[in-house]
mmCIF file of C-alpha atoms in Angstrom:
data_model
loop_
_atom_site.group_PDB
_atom_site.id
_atom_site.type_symbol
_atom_site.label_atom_id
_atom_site.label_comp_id
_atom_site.label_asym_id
_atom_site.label_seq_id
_atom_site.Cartn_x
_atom_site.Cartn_y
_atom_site.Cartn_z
ATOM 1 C CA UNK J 2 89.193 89.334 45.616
ATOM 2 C CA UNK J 3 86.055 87.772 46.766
ATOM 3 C CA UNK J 4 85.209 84.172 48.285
ATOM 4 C CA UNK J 5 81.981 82.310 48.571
ATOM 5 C CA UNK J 6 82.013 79.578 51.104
ATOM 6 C CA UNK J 7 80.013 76.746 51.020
ATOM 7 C CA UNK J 8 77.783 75.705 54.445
ATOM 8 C CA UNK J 9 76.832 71.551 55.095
ATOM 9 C CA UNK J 10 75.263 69.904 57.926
ATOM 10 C CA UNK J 11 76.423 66.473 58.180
ATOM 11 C CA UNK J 12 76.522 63.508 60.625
ATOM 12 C CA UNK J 13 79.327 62.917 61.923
ATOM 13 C CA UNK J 14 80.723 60.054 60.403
ATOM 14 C CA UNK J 15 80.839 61.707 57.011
ATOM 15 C CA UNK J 16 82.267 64.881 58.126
ATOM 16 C CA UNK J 17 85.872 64.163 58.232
ATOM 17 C CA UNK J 18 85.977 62.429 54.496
ATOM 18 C CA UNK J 19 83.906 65.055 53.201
ATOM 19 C CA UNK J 20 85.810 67.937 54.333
ATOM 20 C CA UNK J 21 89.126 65.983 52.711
ATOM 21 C CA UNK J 22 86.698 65.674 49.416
ATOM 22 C CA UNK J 23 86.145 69.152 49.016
ATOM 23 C CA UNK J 24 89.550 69.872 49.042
ATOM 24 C CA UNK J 25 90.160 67.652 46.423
ATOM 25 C CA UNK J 26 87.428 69.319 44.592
ATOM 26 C CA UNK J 27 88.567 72.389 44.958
ATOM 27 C CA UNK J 28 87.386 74.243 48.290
ATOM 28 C CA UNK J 29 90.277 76.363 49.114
ATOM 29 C CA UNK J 30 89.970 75.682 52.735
ATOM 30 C CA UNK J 31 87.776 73.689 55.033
ATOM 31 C CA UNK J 32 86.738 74.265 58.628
ATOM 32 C CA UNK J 33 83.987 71.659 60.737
ATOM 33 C CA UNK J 34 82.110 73.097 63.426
ATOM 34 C CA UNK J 35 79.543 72.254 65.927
ATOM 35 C CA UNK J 36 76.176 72.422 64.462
ATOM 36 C CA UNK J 37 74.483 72.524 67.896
ATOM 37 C CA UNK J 38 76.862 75.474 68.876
ATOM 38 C CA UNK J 39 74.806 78.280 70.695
ATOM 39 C CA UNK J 40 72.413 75.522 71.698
ATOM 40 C CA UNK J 41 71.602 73.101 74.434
ATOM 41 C CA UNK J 42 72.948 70.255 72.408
ATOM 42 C CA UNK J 43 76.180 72.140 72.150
ATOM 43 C CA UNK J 44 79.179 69.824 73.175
ATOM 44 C CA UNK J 45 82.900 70.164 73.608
ATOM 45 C CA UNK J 46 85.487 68.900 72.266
ATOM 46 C CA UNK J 47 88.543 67.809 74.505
ATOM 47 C CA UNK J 48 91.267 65.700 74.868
ATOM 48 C CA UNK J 49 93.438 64.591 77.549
ATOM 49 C CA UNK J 50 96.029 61.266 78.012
ATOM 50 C CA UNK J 51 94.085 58.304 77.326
ATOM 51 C CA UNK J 52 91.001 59.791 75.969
ATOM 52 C CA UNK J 53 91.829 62.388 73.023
ATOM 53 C CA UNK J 54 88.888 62.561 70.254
ATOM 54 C CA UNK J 55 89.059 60.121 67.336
ATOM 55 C CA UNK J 56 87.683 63.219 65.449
ATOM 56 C CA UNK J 57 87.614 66.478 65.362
ATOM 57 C CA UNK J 58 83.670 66.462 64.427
ATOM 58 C CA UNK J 59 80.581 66.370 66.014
ATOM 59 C CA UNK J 60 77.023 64.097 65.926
ATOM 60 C CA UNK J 61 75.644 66.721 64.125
ATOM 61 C CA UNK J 62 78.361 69.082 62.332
ATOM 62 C CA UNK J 63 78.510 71.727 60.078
ATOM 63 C CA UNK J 64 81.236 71.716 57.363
ATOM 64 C CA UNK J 65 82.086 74.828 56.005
ATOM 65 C CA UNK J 66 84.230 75.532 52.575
ATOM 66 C CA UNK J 67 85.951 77.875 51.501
ATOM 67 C CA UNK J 68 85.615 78.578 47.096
ATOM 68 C CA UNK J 69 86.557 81.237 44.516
ATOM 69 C CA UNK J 70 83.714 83.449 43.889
ATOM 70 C CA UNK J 71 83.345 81.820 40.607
ATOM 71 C CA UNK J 72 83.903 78.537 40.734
ATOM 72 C CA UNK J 73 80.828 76.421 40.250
ATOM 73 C CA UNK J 74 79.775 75.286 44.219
ATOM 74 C CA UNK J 75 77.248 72.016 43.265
ATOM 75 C CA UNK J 76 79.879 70.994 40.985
ATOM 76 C CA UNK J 77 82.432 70.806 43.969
ATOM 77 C CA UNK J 78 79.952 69.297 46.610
ATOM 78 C CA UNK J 79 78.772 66.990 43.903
ATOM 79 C CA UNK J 80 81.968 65.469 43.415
ATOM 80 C CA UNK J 81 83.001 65.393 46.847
ATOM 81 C CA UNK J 82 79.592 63.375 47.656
ATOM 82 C CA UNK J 83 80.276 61.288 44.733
ATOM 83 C CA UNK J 84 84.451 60.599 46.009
ATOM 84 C CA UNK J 85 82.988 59.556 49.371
ATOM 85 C CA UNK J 86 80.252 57.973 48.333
ATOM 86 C CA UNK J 87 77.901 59.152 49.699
ATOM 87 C CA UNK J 88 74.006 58.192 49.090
ATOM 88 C CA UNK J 89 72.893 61.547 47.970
ATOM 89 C CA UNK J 90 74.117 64.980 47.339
ATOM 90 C CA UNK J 91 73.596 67.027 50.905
ATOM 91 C CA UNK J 92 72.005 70.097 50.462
ATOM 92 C CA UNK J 93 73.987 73.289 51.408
ATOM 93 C CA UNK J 94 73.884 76.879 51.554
ATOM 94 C CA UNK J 95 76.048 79.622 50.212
ATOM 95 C CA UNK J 96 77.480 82.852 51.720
ATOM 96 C CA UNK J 97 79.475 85.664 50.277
ATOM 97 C CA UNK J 98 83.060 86.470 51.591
ATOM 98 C CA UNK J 99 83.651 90.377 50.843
ATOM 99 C CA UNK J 100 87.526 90.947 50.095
ATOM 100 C CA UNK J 101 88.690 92.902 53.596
ATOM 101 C CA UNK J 102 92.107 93.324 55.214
ATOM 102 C CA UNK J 103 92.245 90.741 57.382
ATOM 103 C CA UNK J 104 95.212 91.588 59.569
ATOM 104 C CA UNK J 105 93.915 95.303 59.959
ATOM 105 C CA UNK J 106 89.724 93.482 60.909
ATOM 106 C CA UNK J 107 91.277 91.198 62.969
ATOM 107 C CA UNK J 108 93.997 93.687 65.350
ATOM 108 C CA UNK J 109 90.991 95.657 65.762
ATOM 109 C CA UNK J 110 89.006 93.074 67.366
ATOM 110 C CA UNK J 111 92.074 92.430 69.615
ATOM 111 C CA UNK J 112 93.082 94.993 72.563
ATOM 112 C CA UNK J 113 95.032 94.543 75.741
ATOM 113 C CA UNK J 114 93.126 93.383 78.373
ATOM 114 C CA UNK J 115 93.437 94.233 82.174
ATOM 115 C CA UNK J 116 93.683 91.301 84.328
ATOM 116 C CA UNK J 117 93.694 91.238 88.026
ATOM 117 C CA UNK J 118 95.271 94.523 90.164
ATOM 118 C CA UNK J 119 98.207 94.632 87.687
ATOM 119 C CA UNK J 120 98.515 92.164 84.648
ATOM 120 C CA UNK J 121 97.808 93.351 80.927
ATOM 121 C CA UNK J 122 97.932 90.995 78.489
ATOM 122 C CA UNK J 123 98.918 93.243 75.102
ATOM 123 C CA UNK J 124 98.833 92.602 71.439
ATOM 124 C CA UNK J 125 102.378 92.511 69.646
ATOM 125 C CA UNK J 126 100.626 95.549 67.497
ATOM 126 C CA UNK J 127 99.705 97.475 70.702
ATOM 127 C CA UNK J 128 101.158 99.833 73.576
ATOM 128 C CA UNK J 129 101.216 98.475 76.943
ATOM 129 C CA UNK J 130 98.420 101.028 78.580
ATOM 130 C CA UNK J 131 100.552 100.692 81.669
ATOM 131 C CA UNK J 132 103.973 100.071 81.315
ATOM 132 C CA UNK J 133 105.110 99.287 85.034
ATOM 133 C CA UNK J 134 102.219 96.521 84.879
ATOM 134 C CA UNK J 135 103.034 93.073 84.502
ATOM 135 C CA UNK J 136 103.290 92.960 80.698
ATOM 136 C CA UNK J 137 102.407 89.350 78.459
ATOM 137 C CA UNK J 138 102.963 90.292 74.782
ATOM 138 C CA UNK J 139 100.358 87.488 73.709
ATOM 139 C CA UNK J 140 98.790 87.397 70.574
ATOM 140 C CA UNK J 141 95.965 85.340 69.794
ATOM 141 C CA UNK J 142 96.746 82.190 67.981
ATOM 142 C CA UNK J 143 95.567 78.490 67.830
ATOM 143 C CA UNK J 144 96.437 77.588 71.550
ATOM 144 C CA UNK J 145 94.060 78.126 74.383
ATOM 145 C CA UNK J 146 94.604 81.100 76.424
ATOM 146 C CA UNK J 147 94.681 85.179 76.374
ATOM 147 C CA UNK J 148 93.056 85.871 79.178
ATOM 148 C CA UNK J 149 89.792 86.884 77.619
ATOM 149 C CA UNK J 150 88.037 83.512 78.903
ATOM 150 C CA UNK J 151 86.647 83.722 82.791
ATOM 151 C CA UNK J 152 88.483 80.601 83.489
ATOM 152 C CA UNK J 153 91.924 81.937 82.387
ATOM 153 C CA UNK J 154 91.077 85.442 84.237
ATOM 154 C CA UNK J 155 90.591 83.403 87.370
ATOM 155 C CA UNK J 156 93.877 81.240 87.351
ATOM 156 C CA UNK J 157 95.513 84.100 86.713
ATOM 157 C CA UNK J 158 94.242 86.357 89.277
ATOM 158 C CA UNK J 159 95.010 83.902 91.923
ATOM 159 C CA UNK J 160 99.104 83.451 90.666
ATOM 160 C CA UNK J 161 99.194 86.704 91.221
ATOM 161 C CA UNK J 162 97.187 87.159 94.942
ATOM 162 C CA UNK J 163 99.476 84.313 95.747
ATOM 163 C CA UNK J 164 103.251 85.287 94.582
ATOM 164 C CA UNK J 165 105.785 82.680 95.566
ATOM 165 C CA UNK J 166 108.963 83.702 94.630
ATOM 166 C CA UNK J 167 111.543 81.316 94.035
ATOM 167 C CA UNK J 168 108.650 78.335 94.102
ATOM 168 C CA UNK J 169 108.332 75.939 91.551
ATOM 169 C CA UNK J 170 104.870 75.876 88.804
ATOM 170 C CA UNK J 171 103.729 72.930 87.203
ATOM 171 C CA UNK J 172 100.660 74.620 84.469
ATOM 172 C CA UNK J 173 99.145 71.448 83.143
ATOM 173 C CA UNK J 174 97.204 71.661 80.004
ATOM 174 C CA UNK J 175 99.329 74.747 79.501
ATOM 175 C CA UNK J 176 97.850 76.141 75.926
ATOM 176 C CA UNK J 177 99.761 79.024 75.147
ATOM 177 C CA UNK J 178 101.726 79.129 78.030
ATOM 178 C CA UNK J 179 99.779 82.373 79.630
ATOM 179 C CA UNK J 180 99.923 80.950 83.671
ATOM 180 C CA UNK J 181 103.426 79.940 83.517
ATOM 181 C CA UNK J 182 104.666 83.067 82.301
ATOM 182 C CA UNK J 183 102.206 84.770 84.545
ATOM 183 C CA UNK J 184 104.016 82.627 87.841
ATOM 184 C CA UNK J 185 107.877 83.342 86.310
ATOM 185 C CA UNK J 186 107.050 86.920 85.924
ATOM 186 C CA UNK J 187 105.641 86.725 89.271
ATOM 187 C CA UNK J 188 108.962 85.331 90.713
ATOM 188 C CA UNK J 189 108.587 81.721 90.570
ATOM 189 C CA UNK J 190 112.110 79.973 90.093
ATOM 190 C CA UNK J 191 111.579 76.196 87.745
ATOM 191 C CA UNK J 192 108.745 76.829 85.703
ATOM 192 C CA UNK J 193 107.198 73.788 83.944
ATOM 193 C CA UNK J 194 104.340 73.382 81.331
ATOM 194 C CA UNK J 195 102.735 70.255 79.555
ATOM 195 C CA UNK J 196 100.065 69.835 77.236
ATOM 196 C CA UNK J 197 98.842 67.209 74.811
ATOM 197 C CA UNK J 198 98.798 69.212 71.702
ATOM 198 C CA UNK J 199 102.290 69.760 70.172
ATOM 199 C CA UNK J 200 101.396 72.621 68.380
ATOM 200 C CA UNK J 201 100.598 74.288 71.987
ATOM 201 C CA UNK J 202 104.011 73.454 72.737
ATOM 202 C CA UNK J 203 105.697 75.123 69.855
ATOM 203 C CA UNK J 204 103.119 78.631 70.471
ATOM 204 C CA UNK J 205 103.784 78.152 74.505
ATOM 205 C CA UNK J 206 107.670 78.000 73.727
ATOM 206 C CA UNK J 207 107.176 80.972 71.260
ATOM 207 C CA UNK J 208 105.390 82.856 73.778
ATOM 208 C CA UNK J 209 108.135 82.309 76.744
ATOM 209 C CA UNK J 210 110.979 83.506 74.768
ATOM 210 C CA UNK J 211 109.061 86.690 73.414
ATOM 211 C CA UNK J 212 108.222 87.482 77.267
ATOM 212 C CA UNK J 213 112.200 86.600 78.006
ATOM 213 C CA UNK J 214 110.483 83.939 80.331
ATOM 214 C CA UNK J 215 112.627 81.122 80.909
ATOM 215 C CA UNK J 216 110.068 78.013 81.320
ATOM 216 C CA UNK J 217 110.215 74.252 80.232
ATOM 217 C CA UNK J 218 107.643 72.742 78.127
ATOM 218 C CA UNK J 219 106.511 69.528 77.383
ATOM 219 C CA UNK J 220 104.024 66.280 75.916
ATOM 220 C CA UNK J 221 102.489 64.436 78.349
ATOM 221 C CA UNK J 222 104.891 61.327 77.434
ATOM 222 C CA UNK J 223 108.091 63.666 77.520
ATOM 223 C CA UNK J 224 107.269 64.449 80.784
ATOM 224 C CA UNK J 225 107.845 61.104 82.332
ATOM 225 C CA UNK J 226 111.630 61.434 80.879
ATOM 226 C CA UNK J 227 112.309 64.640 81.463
ATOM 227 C CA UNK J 228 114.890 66.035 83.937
ATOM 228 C CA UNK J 229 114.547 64.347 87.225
ATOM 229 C CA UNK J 230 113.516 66.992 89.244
ATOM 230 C CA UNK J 231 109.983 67.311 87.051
ATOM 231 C CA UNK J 232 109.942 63.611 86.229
ATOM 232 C CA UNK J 233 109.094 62.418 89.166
ATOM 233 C CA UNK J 234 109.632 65.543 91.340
ATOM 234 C CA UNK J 235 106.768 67.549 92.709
ATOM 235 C CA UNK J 236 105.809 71.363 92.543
ATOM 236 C CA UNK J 237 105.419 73.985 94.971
ATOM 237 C CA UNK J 238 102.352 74.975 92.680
ATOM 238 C CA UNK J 239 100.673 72.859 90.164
ATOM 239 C CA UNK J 240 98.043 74.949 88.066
ATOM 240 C CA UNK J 241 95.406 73.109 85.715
ATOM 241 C CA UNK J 242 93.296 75.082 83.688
ATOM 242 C CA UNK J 243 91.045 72.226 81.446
ATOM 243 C CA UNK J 244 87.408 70.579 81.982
ATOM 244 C CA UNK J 245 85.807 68.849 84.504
ATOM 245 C CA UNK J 246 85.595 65.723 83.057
ATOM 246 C CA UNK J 247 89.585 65.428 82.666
ATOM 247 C CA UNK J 248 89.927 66.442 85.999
ATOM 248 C CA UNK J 249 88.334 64.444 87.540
ATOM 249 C CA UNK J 250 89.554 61.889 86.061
ATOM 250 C CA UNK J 251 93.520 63.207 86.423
ATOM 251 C CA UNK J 252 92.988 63.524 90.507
ATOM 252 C CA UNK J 253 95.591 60.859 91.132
ATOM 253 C CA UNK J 254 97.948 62.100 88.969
ATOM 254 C CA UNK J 255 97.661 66.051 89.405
ATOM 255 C CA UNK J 256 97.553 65.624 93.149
ATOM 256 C CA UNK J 257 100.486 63.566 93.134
ATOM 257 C CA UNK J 258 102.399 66.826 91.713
ATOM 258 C CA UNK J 259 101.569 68.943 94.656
ATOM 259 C CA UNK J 260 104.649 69.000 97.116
ATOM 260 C CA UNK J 261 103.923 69.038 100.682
ATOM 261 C CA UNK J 262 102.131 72.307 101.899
ATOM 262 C CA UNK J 263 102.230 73.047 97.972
ATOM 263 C CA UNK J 264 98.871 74.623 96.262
ATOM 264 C CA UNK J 265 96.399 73.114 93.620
ATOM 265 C CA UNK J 266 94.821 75.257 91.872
ATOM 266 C CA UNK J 267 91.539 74.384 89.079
ATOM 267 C CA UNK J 268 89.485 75.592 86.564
ATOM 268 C CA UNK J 269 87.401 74.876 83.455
ATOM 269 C CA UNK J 270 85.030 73.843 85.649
ATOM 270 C CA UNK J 271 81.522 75.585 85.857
ATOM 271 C CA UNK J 272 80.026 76.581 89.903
ATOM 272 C CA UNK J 273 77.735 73.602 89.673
ATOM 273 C CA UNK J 274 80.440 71.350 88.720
ATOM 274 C CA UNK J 275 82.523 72.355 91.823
ATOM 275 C CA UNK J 276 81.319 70.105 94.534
ATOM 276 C CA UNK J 277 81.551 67.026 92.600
ATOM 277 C CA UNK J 278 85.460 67.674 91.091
ATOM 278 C CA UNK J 279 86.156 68.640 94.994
ATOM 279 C CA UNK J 280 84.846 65.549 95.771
ATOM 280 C CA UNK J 281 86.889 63.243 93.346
ATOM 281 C CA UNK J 282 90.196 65.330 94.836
ATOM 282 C CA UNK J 283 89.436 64.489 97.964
ATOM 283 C CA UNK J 284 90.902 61.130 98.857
ATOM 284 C CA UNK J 285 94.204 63.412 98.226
ATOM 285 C CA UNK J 286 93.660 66.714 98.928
ATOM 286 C CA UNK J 287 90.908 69.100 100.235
ATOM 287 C CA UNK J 288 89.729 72.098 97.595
ATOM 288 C CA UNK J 289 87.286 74.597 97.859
ATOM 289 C CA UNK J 290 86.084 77.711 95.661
ATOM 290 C CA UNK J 291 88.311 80.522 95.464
ATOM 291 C CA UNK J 292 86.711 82.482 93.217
ATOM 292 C CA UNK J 293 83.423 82.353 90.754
ATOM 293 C CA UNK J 294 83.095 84.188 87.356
ATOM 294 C CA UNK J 295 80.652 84.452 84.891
ATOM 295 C CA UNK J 296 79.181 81.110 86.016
ATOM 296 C CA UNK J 297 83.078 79.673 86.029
ATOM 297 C CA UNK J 298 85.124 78.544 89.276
ATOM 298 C CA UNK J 299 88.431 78.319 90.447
ATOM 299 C CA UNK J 300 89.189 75.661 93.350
ATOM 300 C CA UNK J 301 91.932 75.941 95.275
ATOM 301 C CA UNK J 302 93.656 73.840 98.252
ATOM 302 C CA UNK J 303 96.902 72.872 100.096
ATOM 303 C CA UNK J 304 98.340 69.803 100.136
ATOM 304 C CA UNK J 305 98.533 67.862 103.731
ATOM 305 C CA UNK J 306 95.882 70.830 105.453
ATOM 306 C CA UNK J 307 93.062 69.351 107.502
ATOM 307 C CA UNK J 308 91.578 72.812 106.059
ATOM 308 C CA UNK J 309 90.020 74.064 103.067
ATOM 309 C CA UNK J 310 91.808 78.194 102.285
ATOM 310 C CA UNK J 311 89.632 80.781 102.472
ATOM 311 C CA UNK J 312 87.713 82.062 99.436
ATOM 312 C CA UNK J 313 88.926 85.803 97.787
ATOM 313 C CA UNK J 314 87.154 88.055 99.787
ATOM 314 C CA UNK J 315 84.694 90.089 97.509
ATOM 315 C CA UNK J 316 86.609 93.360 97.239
ATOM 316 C CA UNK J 317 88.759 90.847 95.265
#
């Protein structure tokens, strides 16, 4: 079977009732996207406590639909423009779907990848290339976090230069639960994750218990009642892995997790970015680069030192 799937550039305060209008039209599925993506104008999307997105849409987006190969395409954006109403019909383009085997195209785009001196992070459908590595069966899914992105690599890579075995890891804005596993497998004793989207929580949990990784994971709000010792206790490690924006704006609170002579360690935030999220961490702790790739940095610092720890050397 074949597909044809419907393209529309919007504004943004149409995109969210149009994409539920084509449903009701008919569009078998319906995805928004950035139309700026690739560009300057690109923006993210993000959300943290306090300040998650209204809307999952953009100033200027691009609504995409998904139709039968013969169903009439006008006839569905016409009365999905007509259910909203909306002034006009939007123009839109069309593009043809071939019929493929979609589990087979996508495994193939998928293989393990080599992290670090010893992590691989291997596909459910692959061999571990090294089996006395330090194995995460991870399969890519709808929560952040394989180990393919630079900032991911870099968290990562610095768990593992730094093993603390026995310690307890806070990974906040966990996504799929990569760095915790990646600090239990690496030794750590209480293991803790939290992130805003439940979903994340359900694929992080998933994850854990397919790597026999005992870890605890939780909402932000679940958080504040959990067990005492990570309701108000703090970590030997606390790993955050977002944006800049949200961490600068978390300093108080992500800080305030870091035991005494305990490590912070950030990313999602790009080189020229560093100086200024150092900055707003500074009233509580000092941070400085540990490592740069691909334009991306990790920051790094002890709580209660006078001193900012070295940078990885460059033999890594």
């Amino acid at each position: 079977m074949s597909w044809t799937e419907v393209v529309i550039e919007i504004a943004r305060e149409h995109a969210e009732a149009l994409s539920d209008a084509l449903m009701e039209a008919g569009a078998l599925s319906v995805s928004v996207e950035d139309a700026d993506e690739g560009t300057d104008q690109e923006k993210p999307l993000f959300g943290e406590p306090g300040m998650e997105p209204a809307e999952a849409a953009w100033e200027h987006s691009r609504v995409v639909a998904l139709t039968d190969v013969d169903a009439d395409q006008a006839e569905i954006v016409a009365e999905a423009a007509a259910a909203i109403k909306l002034a006009s019909v939007p123009s839109f383009t069309t593009r043809a779907v071939a019929d493929e085997d979609w589990v087979r195209l996508t495994q193939s785009q998928f293989a393990p990848i080599h992290i670090g001196k010893n992590i691989w992070v291997v596909p459910s459908w692959h061999e571990a290339p090294d089996p006395d590595g330090l194995i995460l069966e991870l399969d890519p899914g709808l929560a952040f976090g394989t180990g393919s992105h630079p900032t991911t690599r870099l968290c990562m890579e610095w768990l593992e230069a730094h093993p603390a075995p026995g310690k307890s890891v806070l990974d906040y804005g966990c996504g799929s639960g990569i760095l915790a596993m990646v600090a239990k497998k690496m030794g750590a004793g209480d293991v803790a994750g939290v992130d805003i989207d439940p979903q994340a929580i359900e694929s992080a949990k998933d994850n854990a218990e397919r790597n026999n990784c005992e870890i605890t994971y939780y909402l932000p709000d679940q958080l504040a009642t959990a067990k005492p010792d990570h309701a108000s206790g703090r970590f030997d490690t606390v790993v955050a892995n977002i944006l800049s924006s949200p961490l600068k704006l978390m300093a108080p609170m992500l800080a305030g997790r870091v035991a005494p002579g305990g490590a912070l360690i950030l990313s999602g935030v790009l080189a020229r970015q560093a100086d200024e999220v150092a900055q707003a961490y500074a009233p509580f702790i000092k941070l400085g680069v540990w490592a740069e790739q691909d334009g991306w940095v990790a920051l790094h610092g002890r709580m209660g030192s006078d001193t900012v720890p070295p940078a990885r050397s460059p033999a890594g």
